Structures are given as structure tokens and as C-alpha cells.
Coordinates of C-alpha atoms and ligand atoms in Angstrom, one line a residue:
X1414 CA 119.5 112.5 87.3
X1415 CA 122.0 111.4 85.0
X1416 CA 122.5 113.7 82.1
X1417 CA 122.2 111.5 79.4
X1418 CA 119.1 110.2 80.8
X1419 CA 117.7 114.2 81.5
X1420 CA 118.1 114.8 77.9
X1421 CA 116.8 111.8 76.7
X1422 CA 113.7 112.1 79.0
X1423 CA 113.2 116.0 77.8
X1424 CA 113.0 114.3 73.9
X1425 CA 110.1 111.7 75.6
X1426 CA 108.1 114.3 77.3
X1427 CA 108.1 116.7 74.4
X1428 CA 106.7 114.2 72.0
X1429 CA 104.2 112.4 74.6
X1430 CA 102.9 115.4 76.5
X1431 CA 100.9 114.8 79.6
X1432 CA 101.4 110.7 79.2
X1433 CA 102.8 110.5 82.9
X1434 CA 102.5 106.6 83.0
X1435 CA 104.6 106.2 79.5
X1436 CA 107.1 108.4 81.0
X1437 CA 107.4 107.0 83.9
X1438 CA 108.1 103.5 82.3
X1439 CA 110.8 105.1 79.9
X1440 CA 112.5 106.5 82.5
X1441 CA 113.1 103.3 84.4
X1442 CA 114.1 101.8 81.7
X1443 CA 116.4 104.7 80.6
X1444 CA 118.3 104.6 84.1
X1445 CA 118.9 101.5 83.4
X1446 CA 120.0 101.3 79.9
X1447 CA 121.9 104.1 79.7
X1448 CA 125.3 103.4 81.3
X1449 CA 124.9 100.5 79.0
X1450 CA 124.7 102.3 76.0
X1451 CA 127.4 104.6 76.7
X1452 CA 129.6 102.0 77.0
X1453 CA 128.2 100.2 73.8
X1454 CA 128.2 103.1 71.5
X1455 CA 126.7 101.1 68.3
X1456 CA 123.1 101.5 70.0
X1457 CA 123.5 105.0 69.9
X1458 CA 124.7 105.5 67.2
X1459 CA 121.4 103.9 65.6
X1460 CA 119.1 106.1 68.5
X1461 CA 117.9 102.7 69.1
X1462 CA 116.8 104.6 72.4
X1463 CA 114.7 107.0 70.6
X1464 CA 113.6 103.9 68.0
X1465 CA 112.5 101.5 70.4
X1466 CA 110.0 104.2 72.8
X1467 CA 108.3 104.8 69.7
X1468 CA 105.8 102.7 68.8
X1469 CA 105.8 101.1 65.5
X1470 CA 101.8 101.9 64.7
X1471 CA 99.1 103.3 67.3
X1472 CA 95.6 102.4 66.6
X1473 CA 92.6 104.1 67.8
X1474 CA 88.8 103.2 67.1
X1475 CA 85.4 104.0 67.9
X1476 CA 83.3 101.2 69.8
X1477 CA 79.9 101.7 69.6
X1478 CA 77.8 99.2 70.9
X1479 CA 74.0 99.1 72.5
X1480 CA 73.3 98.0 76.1
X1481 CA 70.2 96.2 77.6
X1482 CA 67.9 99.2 77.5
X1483 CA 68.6 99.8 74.0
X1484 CA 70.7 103.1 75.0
X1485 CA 73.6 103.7 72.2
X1486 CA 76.9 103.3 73.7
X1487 CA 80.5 104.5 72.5
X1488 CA 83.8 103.7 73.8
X1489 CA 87.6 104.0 72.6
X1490 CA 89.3 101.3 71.4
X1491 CA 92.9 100.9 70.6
X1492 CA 95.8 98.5 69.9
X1493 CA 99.9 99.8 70.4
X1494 CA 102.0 97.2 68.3
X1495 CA 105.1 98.8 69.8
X1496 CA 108.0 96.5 68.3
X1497 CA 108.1 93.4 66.3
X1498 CA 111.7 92.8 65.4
X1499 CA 111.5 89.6 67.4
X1500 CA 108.6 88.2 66.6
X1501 CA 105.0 89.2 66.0
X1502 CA 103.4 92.0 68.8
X1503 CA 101.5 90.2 71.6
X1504 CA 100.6 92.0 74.6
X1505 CA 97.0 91.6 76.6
X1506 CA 94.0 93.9 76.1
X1507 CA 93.1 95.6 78.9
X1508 CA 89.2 96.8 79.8
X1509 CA 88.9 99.4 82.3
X1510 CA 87.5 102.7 82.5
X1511 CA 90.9 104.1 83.2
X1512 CA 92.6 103.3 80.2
X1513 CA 94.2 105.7 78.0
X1514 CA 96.7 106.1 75.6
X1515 CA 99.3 106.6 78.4
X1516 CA 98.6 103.6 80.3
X1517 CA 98.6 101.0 77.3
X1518 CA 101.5 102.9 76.0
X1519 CA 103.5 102.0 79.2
X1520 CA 102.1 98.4 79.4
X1521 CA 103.3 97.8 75.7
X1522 CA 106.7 99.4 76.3
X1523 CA 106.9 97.6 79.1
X1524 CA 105.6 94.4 77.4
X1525 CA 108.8 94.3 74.8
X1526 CA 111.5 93.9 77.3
X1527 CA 109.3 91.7 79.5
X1528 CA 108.7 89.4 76.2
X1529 CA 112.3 89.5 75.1
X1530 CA 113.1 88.0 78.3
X1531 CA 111.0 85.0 77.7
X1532 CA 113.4 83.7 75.4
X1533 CA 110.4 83.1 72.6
X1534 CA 110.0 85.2 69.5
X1535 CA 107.4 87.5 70.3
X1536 CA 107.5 91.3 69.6
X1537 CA 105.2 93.7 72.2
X1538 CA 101.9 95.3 72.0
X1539 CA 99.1 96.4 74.5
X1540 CA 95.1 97.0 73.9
X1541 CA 92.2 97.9 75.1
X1542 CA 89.3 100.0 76.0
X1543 CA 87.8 102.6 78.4
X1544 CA 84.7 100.1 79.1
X1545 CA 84.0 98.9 82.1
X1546 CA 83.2 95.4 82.6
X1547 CA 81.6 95.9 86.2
X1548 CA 78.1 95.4 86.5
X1549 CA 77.4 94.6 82.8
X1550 CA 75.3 91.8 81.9
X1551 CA 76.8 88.6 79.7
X1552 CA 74.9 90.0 77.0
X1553 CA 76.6 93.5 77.1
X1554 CA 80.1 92.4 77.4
X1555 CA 79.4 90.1 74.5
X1556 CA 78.3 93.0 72.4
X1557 CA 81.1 95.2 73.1
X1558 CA 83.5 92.4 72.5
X1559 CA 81.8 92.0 68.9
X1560 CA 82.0 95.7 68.4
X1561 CA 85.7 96.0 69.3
X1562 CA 86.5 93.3 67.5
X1563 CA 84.8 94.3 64.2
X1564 CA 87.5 97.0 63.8
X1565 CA 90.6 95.0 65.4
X1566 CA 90.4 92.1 63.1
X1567 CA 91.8 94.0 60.4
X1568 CA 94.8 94.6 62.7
X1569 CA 96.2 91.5 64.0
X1570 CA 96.5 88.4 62.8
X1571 CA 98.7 84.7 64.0
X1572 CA 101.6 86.5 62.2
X1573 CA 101.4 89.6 63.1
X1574 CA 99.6 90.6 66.6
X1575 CA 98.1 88.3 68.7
X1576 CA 96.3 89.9 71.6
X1577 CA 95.3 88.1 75.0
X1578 CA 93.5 89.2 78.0
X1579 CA 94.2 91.5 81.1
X1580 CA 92.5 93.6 83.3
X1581 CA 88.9 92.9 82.5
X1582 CA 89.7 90.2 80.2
X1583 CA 89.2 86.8 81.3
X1584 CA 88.1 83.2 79.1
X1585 CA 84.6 85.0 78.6
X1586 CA 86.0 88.0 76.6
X1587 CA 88.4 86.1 75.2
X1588 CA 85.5 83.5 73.7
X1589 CA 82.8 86.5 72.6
X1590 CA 86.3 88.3 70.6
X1591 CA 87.2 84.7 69.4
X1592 CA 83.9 84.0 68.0
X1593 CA 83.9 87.3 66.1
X1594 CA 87.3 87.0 64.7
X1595 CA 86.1 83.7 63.5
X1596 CA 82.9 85.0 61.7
X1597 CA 84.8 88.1 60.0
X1598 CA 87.6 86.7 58.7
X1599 CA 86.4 82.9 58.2
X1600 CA 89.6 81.4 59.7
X1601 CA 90.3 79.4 62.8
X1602 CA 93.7 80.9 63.6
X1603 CA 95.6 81.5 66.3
X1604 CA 94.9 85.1 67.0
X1605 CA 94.3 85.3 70.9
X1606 CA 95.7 83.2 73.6
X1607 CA 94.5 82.5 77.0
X1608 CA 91.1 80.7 74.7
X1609 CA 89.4 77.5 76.2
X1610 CA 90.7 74.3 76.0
X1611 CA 88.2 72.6 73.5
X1612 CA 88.8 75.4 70.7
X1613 CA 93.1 75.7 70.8
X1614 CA 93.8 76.8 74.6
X1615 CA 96.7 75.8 76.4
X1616 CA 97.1 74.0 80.0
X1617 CA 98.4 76.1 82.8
X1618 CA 97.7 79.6 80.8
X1619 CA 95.0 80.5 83.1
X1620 CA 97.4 79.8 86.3
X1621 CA 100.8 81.3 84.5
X1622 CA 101.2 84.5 85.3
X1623 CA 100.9 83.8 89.0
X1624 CA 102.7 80.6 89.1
X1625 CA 105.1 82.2 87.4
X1626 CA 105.6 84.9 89.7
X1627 CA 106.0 82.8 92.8
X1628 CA 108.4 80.6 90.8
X1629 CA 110.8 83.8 90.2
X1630 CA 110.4 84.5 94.2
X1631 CA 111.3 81.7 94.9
X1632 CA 114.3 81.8 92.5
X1633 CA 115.1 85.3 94.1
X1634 CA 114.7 83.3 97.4
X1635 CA 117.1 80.7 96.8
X1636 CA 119.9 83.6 96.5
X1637 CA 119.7 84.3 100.1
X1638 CA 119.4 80.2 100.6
X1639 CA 116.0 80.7 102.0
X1640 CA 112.5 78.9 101.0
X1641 CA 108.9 79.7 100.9
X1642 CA 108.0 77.0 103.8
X1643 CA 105.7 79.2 106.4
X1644 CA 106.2 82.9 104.9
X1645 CA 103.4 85.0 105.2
X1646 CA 103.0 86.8 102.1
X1647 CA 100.0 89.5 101.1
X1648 CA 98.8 89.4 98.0
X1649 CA 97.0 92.6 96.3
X1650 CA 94.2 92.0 93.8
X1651 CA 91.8 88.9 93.4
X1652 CA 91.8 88.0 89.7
X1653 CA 93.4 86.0 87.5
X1654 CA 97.0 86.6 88.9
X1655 CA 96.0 87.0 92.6
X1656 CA 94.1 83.9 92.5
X1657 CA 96.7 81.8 91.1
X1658 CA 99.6 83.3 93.4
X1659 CA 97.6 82.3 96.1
X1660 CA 97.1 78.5 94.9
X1661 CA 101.0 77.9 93.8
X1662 CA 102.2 80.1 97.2
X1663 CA 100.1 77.2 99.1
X1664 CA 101.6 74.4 97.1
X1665 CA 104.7 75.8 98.5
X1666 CA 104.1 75.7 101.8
X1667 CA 103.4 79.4 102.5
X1668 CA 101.1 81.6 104.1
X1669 CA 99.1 84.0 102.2
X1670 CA 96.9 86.3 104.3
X1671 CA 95.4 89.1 102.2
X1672 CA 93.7 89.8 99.2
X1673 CA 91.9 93.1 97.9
X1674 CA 89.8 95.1 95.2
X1675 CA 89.3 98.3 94.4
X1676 CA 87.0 98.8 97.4
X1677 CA 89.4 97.7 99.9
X1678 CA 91.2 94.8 101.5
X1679 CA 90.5 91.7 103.4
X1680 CA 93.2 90.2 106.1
X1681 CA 93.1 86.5 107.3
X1682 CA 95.5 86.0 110.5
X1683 CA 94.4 82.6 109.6
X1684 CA 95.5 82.2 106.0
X1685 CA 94.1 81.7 103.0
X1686 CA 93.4 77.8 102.3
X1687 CA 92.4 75.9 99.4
X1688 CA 89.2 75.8 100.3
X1689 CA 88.8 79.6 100.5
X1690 CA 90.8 79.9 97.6
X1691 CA 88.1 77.8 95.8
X1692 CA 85.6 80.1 97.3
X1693 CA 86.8 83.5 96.4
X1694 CA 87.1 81.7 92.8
X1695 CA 83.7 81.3 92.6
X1696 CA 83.3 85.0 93.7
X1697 CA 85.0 86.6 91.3
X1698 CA 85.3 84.5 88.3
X1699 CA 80.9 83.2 88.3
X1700 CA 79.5 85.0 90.7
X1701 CA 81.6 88.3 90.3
X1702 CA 81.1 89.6 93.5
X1703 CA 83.6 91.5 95.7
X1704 CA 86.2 90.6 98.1
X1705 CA 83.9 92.5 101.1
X1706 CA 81.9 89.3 101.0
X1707 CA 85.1 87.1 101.9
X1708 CA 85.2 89.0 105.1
X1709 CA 81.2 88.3 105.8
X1710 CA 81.8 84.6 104.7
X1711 CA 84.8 83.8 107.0
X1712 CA 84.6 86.4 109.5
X1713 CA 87.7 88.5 109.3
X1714 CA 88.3 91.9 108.8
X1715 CA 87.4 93.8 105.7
X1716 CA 88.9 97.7 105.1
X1717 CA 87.2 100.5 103.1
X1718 CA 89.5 101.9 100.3
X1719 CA 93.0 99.7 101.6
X1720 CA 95.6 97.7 100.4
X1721 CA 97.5 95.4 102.1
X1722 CA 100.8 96.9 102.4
X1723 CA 100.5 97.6 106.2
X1724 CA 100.0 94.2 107.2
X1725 CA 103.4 92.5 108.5
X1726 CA 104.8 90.1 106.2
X1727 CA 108.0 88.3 104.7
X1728 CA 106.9 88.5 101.0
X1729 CA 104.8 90.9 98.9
X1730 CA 102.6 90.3 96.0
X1731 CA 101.3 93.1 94.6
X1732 CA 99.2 91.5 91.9
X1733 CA 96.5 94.6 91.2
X1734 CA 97.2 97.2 88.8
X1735 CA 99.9 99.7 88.3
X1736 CA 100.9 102.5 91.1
X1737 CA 99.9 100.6 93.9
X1738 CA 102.5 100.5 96.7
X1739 CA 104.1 104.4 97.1
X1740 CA 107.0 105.3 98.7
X1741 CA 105.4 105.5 102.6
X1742 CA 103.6 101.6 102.0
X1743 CA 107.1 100.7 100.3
X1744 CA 108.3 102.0 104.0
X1745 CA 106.3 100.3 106.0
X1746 CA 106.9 97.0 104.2
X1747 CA 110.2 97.1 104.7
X1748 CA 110.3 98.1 108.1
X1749 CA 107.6 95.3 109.0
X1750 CA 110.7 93.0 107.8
X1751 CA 109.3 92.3 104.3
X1752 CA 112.2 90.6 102.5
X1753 CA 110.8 89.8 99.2
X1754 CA 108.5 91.6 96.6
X1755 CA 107.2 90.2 93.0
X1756 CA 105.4 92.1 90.9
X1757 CA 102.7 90.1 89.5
X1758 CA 101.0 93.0 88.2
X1759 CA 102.8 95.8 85.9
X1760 CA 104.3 98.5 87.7
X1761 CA 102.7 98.3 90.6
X1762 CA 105.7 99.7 92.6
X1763 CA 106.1 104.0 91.9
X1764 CA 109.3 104.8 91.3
X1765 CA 110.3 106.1 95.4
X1766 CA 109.0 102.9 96.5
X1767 CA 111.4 100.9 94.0
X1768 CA 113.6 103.3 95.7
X1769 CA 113.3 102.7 99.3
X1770 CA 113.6 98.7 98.1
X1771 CA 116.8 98.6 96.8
X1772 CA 118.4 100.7 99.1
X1773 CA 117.1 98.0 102.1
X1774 CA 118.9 95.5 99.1
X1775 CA 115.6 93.3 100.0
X1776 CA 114.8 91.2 96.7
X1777 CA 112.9 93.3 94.2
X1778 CA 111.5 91.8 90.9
X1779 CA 109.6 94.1 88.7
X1780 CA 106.7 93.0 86.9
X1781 CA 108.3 92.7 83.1
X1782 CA 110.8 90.1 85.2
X1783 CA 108.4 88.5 87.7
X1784 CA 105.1 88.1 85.8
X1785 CA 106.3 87.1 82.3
X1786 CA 105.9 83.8 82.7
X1787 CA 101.9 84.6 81.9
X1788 CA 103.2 85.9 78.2
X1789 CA 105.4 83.3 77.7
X1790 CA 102.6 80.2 78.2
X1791 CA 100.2 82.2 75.9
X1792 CA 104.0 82.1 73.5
X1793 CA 103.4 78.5 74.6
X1794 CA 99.9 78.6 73.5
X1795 CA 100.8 79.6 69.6
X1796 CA 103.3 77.2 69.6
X1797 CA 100.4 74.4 70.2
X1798 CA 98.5 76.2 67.7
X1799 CA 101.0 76.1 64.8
X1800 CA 101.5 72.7 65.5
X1801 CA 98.3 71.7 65.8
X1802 CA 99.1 69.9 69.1
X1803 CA 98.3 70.1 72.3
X1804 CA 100.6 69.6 75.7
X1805 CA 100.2 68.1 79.1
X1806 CA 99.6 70.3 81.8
X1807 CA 102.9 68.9 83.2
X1808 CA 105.0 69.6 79.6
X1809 CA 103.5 73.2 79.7
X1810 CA 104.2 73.6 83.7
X1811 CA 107.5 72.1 83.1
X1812 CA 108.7 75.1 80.5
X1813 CA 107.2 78.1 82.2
X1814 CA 108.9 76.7 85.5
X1815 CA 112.4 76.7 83.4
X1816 CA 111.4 79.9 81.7
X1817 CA 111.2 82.0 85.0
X1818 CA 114.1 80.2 85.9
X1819 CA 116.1 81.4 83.2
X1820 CA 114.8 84.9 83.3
X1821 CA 116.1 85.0 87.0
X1822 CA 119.4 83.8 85.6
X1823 CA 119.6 86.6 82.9
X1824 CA 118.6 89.3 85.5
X1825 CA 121.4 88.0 88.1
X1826 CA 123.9 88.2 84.6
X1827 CA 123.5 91.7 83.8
X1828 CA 122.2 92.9 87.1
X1829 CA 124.9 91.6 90.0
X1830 CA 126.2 94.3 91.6
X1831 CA 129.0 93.5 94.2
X1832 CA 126.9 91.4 96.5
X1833 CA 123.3 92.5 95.5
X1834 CA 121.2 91.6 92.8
X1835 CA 119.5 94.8 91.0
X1836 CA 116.8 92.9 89.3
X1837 CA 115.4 96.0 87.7
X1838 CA 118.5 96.7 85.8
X1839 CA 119.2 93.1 84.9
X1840 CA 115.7 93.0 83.2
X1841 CA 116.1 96.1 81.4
X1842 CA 119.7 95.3 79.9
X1843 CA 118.8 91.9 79.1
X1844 CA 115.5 92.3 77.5
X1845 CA 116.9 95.7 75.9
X1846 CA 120.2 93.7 74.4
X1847 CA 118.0 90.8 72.4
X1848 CA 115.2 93.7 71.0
X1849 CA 117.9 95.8 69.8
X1850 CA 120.7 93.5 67.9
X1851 CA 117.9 92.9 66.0
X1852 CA 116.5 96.2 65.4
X1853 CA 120.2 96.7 64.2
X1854 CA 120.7 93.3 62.1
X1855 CA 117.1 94.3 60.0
X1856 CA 118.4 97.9 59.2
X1857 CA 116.6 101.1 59.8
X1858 CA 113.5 99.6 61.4
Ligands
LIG701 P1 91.8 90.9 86.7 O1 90.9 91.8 86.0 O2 91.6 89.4 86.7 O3 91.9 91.3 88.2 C1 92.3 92.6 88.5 C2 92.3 92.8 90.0 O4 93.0 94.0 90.4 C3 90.9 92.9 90.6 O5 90.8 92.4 91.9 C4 90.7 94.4 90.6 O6 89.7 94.9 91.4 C5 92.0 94.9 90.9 N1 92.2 96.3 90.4 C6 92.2 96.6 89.0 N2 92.3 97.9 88.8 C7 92.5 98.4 90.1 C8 92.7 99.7 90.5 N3 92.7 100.8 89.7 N4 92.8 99.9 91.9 C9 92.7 98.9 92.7 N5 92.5 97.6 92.4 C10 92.4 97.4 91.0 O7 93.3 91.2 86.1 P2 94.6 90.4 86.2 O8 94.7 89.6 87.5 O9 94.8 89.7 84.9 O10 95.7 91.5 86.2 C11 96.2 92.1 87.4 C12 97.6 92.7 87.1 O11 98.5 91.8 86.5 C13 97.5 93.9 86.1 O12 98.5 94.8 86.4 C14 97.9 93.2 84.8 O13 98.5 94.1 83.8 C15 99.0 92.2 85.3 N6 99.3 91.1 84.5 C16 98.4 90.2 84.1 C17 98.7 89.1 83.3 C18 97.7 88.1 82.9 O14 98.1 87.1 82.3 N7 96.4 88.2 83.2 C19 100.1 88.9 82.9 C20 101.0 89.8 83.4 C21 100.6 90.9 84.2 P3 88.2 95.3 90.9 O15 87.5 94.1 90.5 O16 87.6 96.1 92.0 O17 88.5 96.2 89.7
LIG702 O1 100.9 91.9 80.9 C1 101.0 90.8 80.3 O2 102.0 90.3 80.1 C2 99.7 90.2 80.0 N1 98.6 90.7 80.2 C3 99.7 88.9 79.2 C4 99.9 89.1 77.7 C5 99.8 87.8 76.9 O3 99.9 88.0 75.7 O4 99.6 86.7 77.4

């Protein structure tokens, strides 16, 4: 490790003991940024290093809430607003029993590079709670939802953080938080994006993150003068991003073959069609089922506590959750002649993996590159809202197609490296560059 960067990552760990996940999102960046620092001197000068991994305000709240038997409930509830010197925090809320301070910590760090990139004004922030969705009833989810946000309200606002969903939050969270919002604060605002289209939605958020994602593929695609036409791809997860990489990879002519949960994976030598896809939709998003069933409905195999990485392919989707392809599934991806992997989800690649990657030189964009175009529609969103307009589904398509088009461009600017394109350092420096002139233009900030 670079010495700079051992150092810096010594200052990190000392003030965020045992947040592994934060760390290891710092340090990525910090590789990254740090040759670039040393030869721009003004940045650290200002520690803008130090300045910009600590977040601006940490909120933490108790969320108690009762479930169908009448049992007392209490989770933790909290909202990072990391950096707004570009534009108000917006980030997702995340609900999972995992979630911690480390894990939203990382995803807002992560979420103020990925939002620079965008080329809208937004700042970054991350939320969420350790509930768990699964298995709850309409009427439970609602009730959290009203109990979390009876304490965020005082916290975000269209100017100053607007939240939008994640993990566990889909349009029926997003509705029961709306609805509350609405009641405390008597204002119809702006303060979430990803809301239904009758009360301020946009077009295309549900399907941006994903479309997104293929759209920066097959950017990273075109640099090898290569299409999508009749690549098999697997594809981790089944929610919102999984789903709608699977229905813009078929408009492209591909082949996507696998999807998974958290109980395992299914694989379809057959592919996944549009009329599956419309199948699995109703799975998970109404019926809210898992992906085991998919593998009973269509009679293909179904494996116990996998993920797809084994399965031979030409592009990868992870599209999950964070740390889900390690250095040994990175392996075996490459070696199966994967050429291609987009993170649709956040991290989902540990740092050996990213490794073993870029040292193959296949194409590798990280999630803050290849799945911004979800954060930039719901940027699209409050731009609708301000106006008080709404867009076509083709107008809003149009821009987030242009926008992941763009962010490839910026990556290949500061990330060309003789002949290969390190799209991990080309996101860093060129999200990093936009945060930090103006952490330096507003003064000490
Ligand atoms: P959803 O809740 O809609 O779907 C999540 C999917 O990932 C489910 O299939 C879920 O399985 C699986 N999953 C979640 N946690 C784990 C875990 N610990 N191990 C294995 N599988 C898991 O979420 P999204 O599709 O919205 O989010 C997926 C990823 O994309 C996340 O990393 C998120 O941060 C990222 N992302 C999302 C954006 C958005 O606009 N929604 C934008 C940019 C990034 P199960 O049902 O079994 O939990
Ligand atoms: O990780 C992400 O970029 C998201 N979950 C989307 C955030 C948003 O504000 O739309």
C-alpha cells in the first residue's frame, strides 16, 4: 500500500473503529485519489481528504412501532447527510436487518461521488433501518414507515435532503413515508423520489437504475467495438434493479440466464423472456414470493445458498447487495471468459475480486459509475417537481440514456491508462474533482 494512503487509512480506522464496510469504501476511493492529490496539492492543503469522509451530520433515532399481535416493537433508525456542497443530500433508505452505521456510512460515501457524476446538483446521503420488511404484513410496514417517518421529517426537506428507496424500499414504502410527511408537516413537497405517478413521480424512475446500468455496459462495450446482440449475461438479485436489467438487457438483444435471492439462485439455459420477466414481477413485487418458485414454475434448476458467479457467461450483473462476488467467484468469472461486469448494486465486487478484474483488463464498472443513472432520474424527478411538470417517458429515457453516456465519458477522461480503461479510478477522480472545487470555493465547509 501506498504510503500516503496507509496513513491516511490509519486516521479512518482510528476515528471509525470496527466500521469495516466504511473503510473499505474509503480505501478504494483513497487509491484512487491519492496520486491525484499529490499532484494537486491545493486539496491537501484544505484535508479535503479528511473533510469529505466525514460526514456532515449523523442521525440516529428510535423506531418504535407495534405489530399485528399488538407486541411493542423497536428498531434503529438513521439518516447520514454526508456532503451537500453540490446540492442538497439524496441518497436511498435502505431496510434490512443488516444495516448499521457502517453499511449506510459506505453507501452515502459512496453516494457523493456516484451523484457528482451525474452532472445534477445533488449532495449525498444514505438511510435506513434494521427492520426487516420480509414476511410483514401491509399493515406493519405501514406502521413502521409512519414511525420512522415521525422523527425524519424534521430532517430532510426538498432543499435540504431528499431520501428515496433501496433495499427494502420500493413504491409502497415510499407511499406510507409520503403520506406521513404530508400529514406532519402539512406540505406537498418534493421530499422523496421514486413516488407514484398520480402524486409527483417520474416516468422511467422505477426502471433507471437498471436501464441505466446496461446503458453504461454497453457504453463500456462499444470500446472494444462489441454489442450486446446474443451475450449471455447473469444477473444477481430480483428486485427493482435485477428486474429492470433483465427487461432493457432483452430489448438489447441479449441473453440473461440467472437471477437470485438470499436463499439461492435460479439458472435458465433457456433465458429469461419477457414473459418470465413479467412473471417473476409479479413474484416479487405483489405476490412477494421467492425466486425458488421460478425454478418450480419453469422447471429449471434452483441452488440452496448460491449466486450466479459460476455459471459461464460474457457479462455480469451483480445487482444484489454489497460483497457479493469475492476474489475465487471474480476467478471463475473471468476464467469462464466473462468480459464485462456492471455493478448495478453498490459494491458488490470485494476489493480482491476488483483485483483479479483489472488485471484480466476485462471492463469493470463500479456501482457509483454503473448504477447512477437510478439517482440521477429521481434528480430528474425533483426537477419535475419544482417545475411543477411532468415529462414523457421518452424525454426522461432520453436524459438518463445521455447521462450514463456521459458518465462513461468522464470515467474514460480521467481513467485511460495506456490502452485500458480503469473505470474505478476514472469515477473516483471525476466525481472527487466537482465535490471538492466546491468544498474549496464555499470556504471551510
Ligand atoms: P430490492 O430490495 O428491490 O432487491 C434486493 C435484491 O437483492 C433481492 O433479490 C434480495 O433478496 C437481494 N439481497 C438483498 N440483500 C441480500 C443479501 N444480504 N444477500 C443476498 N441477496 C440479497 O433492492 P434494489 O434492487 O433496489 O437494490 C439492489 C442493489 O442495488 C443494492 O445494492 C442497492 O444499494 C443498489 N442500488 C439500488 C438503486 C435503486 O434505485 N433501487 C440505485 C442504485 C443502486 P431477498 O429478497 O432474499 O432479500
Ligand atoms: O444507491 C442509490 O443510488 C439509490 N439507492 C438511489 C438513490 C436515489 O436517491 O434515487
Amino acid at each position: 500500500m501506498d504510503k500516503n494512503v496507509e496513513v491516511f487509512m490509519n486516521y479512518i480506522i482510528e476515528r471509525n473503529p470496527g466500521e469495516k464496510e466504511f473503510h473499505q469504501a474509503v480505501l478504494e476511493v483513497a487509491e484512487s485519489i491519492m496520486p491525484f492529490i499529490q499532484k494537486n496539492p491545493k486539496y491537501k492543503k484544505a484535508k479535503i481528504l479528511e473533510r469529505i469522509s466525514e460526514p456532515e451530520r449523523v442521525v440516529m433515532f428510535r423506531v418504535p412501532w407495534m405489530d399485528d399481535s399488538g407486541e411493542i416493537q423497536i428498531n434503529r433508525g438513521y439518516r447520514i447527510q454526508m456532503n451537500s456542497a453540490i446540492g442538497p443530500y439524496k441518497g436511498g433508505l435502505r431496510l434490512h436487518p443488516s444495516v448499521n452505521l457502517s453499511i449506510l456510512k459506505f453507501l452515502a460515501f459512496e453516494q457523493v461521488f456516484k451523484n457528482s457524476l451525474t452532472t445534477l446538483p445533488i449532495g449525498g446521503g444514505k438511510g435506513g433501518s434494521n427492520f426487516d420488511p420480509k414476511g410483514k404484513s401491509d399493515a406493519e410496514v405501514m406502521r413502521f414507515c409512519q414511525s420512522f417517518m415521525t422523527e425524519l421529517y424534521r430532517h430532510i426537506g426538498p432543499n435540504t435532503d431528499v431520501p428515496a428507496g433501496d433495499i427494502g424500499v420500493g413504491g409502497r414504502e415510499i407511499g406510507y413515508l409520503f403520506g406521513q410527511y404530508r400529514r406532519l408537516r402539512n406540505e406537498f413537497s418534493g421530499i422523496l423520489t421514486g413516488k407514484a405517478l398520480n402524486w409527483g413521480g417520474s416516468l422511467i424512475r422505477p426502471e433507471a437504475t437498471g436501464y441505466g446500468c446496461v446503458y453504461f455496459a454497453e457504453e463500456m462495450m462499444k470500446t472494444k467495438k462489441e454489442t450486446l446482440k446474443g451475450k449471455i449475461c447473469t444477473v444477481s438479485g430480483s428486485g427493482n434493479v435485477a428486474q429492470y436489467t433483465v427487461e432493457k438487457l432483452l430489448q438489447l438483444g441479449a441473453k440473461p440466464v440467472t437471477l437470485s435471492d438470499s436463499s439461492g439462485m435460479i439458472y435458465d439455459p433457456d433465458g429469461i423472456d419477457d414473459e418470465k420477466l413479467a412473471w417473476i414481477m409479479d413474484l416479487k413485487n405483489i405476490r412477494r414470493g421467492r425466486i425458488k418458485e421460478y425454478a418450480d414454475e419453469f422447471n429449471v434448476n434452483y441452488e440452496a445458498g448460491k449466486r450466479p458467479w459460476e455459471i459461464k457467461c460474457d457479462m455480469a450483473f451483480p445487482s444484489a447487495t454489497q460483497n457479493e462476488i469475492n476474489q475465487n467467484e471474480a476467478k471463475t468469472l473471468v476464467d469462464n471468459g466473462c468480459i464485462s461486469v456492471a455493478e448495478g448494486a453498490n459494491m458488490p465486487t470485494e476489493p480482491e475480486g476488483i483485483e483479479i478484474f483489472q488485471e484480466a483488463k476485462i471492463l469493470y464498472g463500479p456501482g457509483k459509475a454503473a448504477n447512477a443513472g437510478g439517482v440521477a432520474t429521481s434528480a430528474l424527478e425533483m426537477s419535475q417537481n419544482s417545475l411543477r411538470m411532468s415529462w414523457c417517458r421518452e424525454e426522461v429515457d432520453e436524459k438518463l440514456h445521455w447521462i450514463m453516456q456521459n458518465i462513461h465519458e468522464n470515467c474514460v477522461k480521467y481513467g485511460k491508462e495506456n490502452k485500458y480503461v480503469n473505470y474505478v479510478n476514472g469515477a473516483n477522480i471525476a466525481g472527487f474533482v466537482k465535490v471538492a472545487d466546491s468544498m474549496l470555493d464555499q470556504g471551510l465547509v
